[in-house]
Coordinates of N, CA, C and O in Angstrom, one line a residue:
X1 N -10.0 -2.7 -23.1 CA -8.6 -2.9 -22.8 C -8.3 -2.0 -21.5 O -8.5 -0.8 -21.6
X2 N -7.7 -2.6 -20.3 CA -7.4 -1.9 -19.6 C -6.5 -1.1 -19.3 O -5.5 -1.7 -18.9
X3 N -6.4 0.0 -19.3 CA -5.3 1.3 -19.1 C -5.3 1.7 -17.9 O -6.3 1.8 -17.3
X4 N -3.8 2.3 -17.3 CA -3.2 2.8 -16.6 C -2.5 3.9 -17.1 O -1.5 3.7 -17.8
X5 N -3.1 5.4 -16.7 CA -1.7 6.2 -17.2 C -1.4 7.1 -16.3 O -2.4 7.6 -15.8
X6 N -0.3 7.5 -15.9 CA 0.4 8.3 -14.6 C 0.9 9.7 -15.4 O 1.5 9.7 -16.5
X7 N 0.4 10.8 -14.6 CA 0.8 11.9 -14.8 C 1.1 12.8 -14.0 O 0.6 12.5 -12.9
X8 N 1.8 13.8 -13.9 CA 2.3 14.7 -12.6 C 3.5 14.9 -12.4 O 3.8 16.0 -12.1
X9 N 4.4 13.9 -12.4 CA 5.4 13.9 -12.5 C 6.2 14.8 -12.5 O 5.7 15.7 -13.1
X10 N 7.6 15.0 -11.8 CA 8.4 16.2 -12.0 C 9.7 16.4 -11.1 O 9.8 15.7 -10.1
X11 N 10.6 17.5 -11.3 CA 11.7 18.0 -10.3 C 11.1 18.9 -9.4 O 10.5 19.9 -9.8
X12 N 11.2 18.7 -8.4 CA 10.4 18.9 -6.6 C 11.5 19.3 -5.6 O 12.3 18.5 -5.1
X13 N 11.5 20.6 -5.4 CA 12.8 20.7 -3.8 C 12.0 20.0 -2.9 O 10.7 19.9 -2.9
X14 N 12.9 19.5 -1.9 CA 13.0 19.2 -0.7 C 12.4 19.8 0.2 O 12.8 21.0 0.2
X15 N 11.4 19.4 1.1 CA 10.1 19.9 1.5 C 9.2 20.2 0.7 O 8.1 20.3 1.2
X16 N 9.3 20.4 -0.6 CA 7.8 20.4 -1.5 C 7.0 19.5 -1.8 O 7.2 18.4 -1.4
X17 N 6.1 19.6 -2.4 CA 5.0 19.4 -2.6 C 4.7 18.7 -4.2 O 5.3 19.1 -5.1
X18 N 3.9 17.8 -4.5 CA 3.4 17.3 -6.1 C 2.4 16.2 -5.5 O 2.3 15.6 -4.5
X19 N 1.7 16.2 -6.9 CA 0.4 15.4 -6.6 C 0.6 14.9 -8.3 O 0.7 15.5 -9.4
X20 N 0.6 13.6 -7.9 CA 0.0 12.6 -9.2 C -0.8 11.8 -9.3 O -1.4 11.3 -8.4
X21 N -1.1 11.7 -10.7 CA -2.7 11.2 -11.0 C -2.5 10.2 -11.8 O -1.5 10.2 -12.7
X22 N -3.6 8.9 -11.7 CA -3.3 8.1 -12.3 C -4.7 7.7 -13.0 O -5.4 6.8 -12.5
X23 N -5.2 8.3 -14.2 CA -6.2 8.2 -15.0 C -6.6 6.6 -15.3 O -5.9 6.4 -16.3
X24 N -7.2 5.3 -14.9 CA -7.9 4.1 -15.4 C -8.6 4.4 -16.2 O -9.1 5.6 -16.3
X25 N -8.7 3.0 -17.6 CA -9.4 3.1 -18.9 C -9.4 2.0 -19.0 O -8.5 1.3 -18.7
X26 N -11.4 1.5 -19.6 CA -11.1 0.4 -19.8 C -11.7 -0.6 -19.0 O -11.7 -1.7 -19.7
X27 N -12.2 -0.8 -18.0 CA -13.2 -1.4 -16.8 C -13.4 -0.3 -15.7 O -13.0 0.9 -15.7
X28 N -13.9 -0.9 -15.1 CA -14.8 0.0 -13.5 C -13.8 -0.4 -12.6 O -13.5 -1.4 -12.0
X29 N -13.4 0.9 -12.6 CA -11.7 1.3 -11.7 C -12.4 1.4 -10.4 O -11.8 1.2 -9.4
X30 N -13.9 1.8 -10.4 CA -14.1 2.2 -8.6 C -14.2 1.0 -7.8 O -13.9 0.9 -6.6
X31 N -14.8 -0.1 -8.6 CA -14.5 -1.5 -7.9 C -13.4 -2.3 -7.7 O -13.5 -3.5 -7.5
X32 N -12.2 -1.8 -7.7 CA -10.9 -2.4 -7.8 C -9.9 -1.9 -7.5 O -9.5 -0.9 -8.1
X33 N -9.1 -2.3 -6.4 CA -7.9 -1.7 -6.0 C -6.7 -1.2 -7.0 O -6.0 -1.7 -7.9
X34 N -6.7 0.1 -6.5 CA -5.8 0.8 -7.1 C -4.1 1.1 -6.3 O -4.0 1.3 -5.0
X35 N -3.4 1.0 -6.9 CA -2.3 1.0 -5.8 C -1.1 2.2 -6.5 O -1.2 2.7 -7.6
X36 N -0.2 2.3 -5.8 CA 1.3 3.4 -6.2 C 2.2 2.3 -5.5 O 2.2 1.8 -4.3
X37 N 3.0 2.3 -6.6 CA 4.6 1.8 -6.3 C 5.2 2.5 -7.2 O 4.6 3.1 -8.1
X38 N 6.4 2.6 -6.8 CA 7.4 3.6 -6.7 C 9.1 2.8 -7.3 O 9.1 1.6 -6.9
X39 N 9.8 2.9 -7.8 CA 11.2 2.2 -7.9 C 12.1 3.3 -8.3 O 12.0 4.0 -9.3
X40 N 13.2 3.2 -7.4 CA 14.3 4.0 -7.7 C 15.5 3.2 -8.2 O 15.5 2.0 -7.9
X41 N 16.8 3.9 -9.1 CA 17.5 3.2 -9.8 C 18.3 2.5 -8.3 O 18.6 2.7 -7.1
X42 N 18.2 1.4 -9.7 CA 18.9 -0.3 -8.8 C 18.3 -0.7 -7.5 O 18.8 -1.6 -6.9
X43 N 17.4 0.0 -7.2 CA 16.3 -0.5 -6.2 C 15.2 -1.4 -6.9 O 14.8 -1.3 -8.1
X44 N 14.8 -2.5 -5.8 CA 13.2 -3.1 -6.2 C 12.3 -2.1 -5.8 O 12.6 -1.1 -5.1
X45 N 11.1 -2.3 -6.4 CA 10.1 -2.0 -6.9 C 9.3 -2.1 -5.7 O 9.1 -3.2 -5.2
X46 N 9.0 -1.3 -5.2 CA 8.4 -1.0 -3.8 C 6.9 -0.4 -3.4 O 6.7 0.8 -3.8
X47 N 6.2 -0.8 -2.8 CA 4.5 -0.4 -3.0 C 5.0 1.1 -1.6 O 5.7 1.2 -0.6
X48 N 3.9 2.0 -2.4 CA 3.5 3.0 -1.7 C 2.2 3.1 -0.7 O 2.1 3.3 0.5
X49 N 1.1 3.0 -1.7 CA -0.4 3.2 -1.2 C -1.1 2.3 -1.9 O -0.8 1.8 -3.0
X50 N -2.6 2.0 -0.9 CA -3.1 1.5 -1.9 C -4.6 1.6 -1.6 O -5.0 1.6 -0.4
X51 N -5.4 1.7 -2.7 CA -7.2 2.5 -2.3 C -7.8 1.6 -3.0 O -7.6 1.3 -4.2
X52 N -9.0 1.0 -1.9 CA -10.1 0.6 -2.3 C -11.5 0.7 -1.5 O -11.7 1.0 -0.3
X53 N -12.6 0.6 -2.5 CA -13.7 0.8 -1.7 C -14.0 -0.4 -0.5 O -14.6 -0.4 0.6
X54 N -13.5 -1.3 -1.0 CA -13.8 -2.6 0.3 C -12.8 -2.7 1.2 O -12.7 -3.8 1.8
X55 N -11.9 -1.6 1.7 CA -10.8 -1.7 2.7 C -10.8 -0.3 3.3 O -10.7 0.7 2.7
X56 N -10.9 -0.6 4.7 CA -11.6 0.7 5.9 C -10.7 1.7 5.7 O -11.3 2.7 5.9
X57 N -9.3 2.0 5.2 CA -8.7 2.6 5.0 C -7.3 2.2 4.3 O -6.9 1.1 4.3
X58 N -6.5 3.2 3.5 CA -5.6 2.8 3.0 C -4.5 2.7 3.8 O -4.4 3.4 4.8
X59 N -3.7 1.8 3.5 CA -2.6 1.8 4.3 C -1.5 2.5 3.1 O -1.8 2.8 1.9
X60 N -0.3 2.8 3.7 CA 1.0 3.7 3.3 C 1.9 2.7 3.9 O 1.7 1.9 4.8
X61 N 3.2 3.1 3.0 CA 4.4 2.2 3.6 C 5.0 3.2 4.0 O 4.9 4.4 3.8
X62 N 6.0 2.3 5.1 CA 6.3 3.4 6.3 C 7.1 4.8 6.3 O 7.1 5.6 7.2
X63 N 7.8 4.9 5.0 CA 8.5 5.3 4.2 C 8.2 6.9 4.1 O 8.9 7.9 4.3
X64 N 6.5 6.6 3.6 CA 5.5 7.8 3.2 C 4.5 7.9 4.0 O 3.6 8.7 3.8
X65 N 4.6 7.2 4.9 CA 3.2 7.4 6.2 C 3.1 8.9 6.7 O 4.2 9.3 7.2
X66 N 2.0 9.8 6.8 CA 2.3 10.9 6.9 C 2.3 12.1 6.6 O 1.9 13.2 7.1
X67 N 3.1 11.7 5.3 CA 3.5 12.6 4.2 C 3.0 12.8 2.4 O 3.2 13.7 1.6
X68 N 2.3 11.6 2.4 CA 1.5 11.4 1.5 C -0.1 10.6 1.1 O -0.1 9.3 1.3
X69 N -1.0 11.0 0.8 CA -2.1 10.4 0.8 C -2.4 10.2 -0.8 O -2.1 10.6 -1.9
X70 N -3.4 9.1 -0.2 CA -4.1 8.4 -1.8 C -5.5 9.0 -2.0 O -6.4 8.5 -1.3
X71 N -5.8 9.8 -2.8 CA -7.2 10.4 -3.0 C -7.6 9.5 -4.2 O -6.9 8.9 -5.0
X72 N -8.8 9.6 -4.2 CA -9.6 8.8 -5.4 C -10.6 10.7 -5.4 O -11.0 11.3 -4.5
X73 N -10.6 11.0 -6.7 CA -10.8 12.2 -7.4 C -12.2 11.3 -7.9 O -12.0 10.4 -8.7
X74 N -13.7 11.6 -7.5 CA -14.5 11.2 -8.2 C -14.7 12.0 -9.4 O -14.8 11.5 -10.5
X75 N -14.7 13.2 -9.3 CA -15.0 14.3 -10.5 C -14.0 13.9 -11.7 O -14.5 13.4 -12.7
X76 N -12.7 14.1 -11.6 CA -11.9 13.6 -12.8 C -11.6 12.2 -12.9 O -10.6 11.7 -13.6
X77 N -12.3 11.5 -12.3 CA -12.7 9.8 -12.3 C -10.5 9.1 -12.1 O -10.0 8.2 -12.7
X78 N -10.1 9.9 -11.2 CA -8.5 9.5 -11.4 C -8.3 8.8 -9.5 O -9.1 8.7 -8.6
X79 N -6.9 8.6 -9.6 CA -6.7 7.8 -7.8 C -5.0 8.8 -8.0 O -4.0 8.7 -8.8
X80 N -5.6 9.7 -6.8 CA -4.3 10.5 -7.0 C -3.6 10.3 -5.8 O -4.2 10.0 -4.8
X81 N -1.7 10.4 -6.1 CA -1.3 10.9 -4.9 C -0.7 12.0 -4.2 O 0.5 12.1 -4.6
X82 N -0.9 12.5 -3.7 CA -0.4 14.0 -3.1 C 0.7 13.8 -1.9 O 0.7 13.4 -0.8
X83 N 1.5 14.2 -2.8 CA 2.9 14.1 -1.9 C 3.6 15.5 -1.6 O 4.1 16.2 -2.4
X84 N 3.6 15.5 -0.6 CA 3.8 16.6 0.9 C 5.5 16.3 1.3 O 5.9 15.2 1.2
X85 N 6.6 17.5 2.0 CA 7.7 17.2 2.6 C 8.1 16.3 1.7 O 8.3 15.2 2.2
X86 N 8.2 16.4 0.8 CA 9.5 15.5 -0.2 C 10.2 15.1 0.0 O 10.7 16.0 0.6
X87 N 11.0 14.3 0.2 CA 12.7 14.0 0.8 C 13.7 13.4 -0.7 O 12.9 12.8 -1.5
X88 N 14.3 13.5 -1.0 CA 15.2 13.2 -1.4 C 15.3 11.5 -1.9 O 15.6 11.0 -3.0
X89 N 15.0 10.9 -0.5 CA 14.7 9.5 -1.2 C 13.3 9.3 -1.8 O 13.0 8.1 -2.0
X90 N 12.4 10.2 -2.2 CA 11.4 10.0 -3.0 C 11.4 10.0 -4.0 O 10.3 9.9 -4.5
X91 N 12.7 10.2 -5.0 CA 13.0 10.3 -6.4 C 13.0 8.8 -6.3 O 13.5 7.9 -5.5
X92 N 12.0 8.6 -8.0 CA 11.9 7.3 -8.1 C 10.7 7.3 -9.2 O 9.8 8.1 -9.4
X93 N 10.8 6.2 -10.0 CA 9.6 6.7 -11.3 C 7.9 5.9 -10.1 O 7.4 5.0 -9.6
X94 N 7.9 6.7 -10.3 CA 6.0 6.1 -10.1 C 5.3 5.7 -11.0 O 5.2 6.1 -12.1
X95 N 4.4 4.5 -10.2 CA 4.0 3.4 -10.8 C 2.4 3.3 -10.4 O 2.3 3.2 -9.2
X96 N 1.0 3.5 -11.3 CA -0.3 3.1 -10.4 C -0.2 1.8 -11.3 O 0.2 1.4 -12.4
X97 N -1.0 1.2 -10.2 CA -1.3 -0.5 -10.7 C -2.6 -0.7 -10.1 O -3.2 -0.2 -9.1
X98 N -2.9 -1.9 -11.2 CA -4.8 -2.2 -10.5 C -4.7 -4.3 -10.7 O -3.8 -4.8 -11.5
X99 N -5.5 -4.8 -10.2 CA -5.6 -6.2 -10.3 C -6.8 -6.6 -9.8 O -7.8 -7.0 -10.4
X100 N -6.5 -6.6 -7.8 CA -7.2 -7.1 -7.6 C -8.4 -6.2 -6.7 O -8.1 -5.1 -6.3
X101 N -9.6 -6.8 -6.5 CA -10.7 -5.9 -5.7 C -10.2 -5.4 -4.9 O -10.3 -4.2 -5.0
X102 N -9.5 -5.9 -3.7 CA -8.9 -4.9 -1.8 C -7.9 -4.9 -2.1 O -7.6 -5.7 -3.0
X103 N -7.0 -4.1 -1.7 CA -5.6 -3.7 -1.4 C -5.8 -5.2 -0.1 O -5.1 -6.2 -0.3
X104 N -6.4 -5.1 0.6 CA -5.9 -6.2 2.4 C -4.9 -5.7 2.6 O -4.5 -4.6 2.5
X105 N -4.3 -7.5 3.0 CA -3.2 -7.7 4.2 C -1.7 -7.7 3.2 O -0.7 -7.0 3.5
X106 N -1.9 -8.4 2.2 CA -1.1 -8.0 1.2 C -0.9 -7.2 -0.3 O -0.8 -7.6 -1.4
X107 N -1.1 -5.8 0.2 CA -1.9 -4.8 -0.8 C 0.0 -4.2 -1.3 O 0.3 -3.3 -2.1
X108 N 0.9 -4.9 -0.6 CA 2.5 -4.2 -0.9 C 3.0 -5.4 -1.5 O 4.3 -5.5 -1.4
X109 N 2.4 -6.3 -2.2 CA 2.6 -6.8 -3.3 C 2.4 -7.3 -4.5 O 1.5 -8.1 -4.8
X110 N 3.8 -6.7 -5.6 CA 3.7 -5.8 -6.6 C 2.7 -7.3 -7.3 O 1.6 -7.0 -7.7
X111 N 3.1 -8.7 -7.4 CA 2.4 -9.9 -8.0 C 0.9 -9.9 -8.3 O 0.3 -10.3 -9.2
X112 N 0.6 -9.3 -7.2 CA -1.2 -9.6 -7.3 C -2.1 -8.6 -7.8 O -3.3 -8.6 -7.8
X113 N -0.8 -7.3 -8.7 CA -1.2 -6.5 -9.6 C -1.1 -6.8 -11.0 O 0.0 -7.1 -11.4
X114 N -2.2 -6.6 -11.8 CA -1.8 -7.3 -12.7 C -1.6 -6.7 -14.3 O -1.3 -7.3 -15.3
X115 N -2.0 -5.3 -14.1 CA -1.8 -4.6 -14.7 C -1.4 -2.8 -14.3 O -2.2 -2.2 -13.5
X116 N -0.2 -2.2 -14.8 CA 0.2 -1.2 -14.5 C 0.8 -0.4 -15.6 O 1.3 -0.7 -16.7
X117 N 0.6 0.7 -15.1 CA 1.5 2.2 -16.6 C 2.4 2.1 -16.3 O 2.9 1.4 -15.5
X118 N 2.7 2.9 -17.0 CA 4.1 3.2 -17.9 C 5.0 4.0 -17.0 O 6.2 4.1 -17.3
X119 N 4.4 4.7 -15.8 CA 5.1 5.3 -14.9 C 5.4 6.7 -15.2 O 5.3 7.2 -16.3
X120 N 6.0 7.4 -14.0 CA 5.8 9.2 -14.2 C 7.6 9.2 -13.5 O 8.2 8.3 -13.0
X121 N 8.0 10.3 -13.8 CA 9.3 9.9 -12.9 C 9.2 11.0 -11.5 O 8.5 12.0 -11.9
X122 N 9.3 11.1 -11.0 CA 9.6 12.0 -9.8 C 10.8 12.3 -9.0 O 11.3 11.5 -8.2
X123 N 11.7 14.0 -9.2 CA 12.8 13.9 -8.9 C 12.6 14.7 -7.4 O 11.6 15.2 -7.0
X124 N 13.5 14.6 -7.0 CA 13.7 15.9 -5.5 C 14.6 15.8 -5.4 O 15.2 14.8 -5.4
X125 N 14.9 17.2 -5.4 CA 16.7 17.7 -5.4 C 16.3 19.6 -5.8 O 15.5 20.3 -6.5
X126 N 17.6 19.9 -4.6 CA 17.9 21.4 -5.0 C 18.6 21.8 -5.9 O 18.7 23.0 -6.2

């Protein structure tokens, strides 16, 4: 059965720092794109990052370009993200999702994932 579970989560000042992790269970997570989307209240549901071994690099939405990277943790077998300079609009529950093999050309959309957790929330505010 395939699992997704998000952890890390938390209240963050502005300019700080958090890293979340998204533990796969269940199939061979290293062959399969792993992705972060993000949704804040009354907003849609919005892709962050997304990591795979068959795509030369991850892409970031423009949002988080920068300021945040997608690590794939082979030791604790997780696809983390480390988020740097916080802003305020980064409150939003976080989402990892997995479906298909590459992130590509459309790796920022949420359809072609087809399984995701339960989500982490992440606040920033002083």
């Amino acid at each position: 059965q395939v699992q997704l579970v998000e952890s890390g989560g938390g209240l963050v000042q502005p300019g700080g720092s958090l890293r979340l992790s998204c533990k796969p269970s269940g199939f061979d997570a290293g062959g399969y794109a792993i992705a972060w989307f993000r949704q804040a209240p009354g907003k849609e549901r919005e892709a962050v990052s997304c990591s795979s071994i068959w795509d030369e690099s991850p892409p970031y939405s423009e949002a988080v370009k920068g300021r945040f990277a997608i690590i794939r943790d082979g030791a604790n077998k997780t696809v983390d993200l480390q988020m740097d300079n916080v802003v305020p609009g980064d409150t939003a529950v976080y989402f990892c999702a997995t479906g298909p093999l590459r992130c590509g050309q459309f790796w920022d959309k949420a359809a072609r994932f087809s399984n995701w957790g339960q989500g982490t929330q992440v606040t920033v505010a002083s």
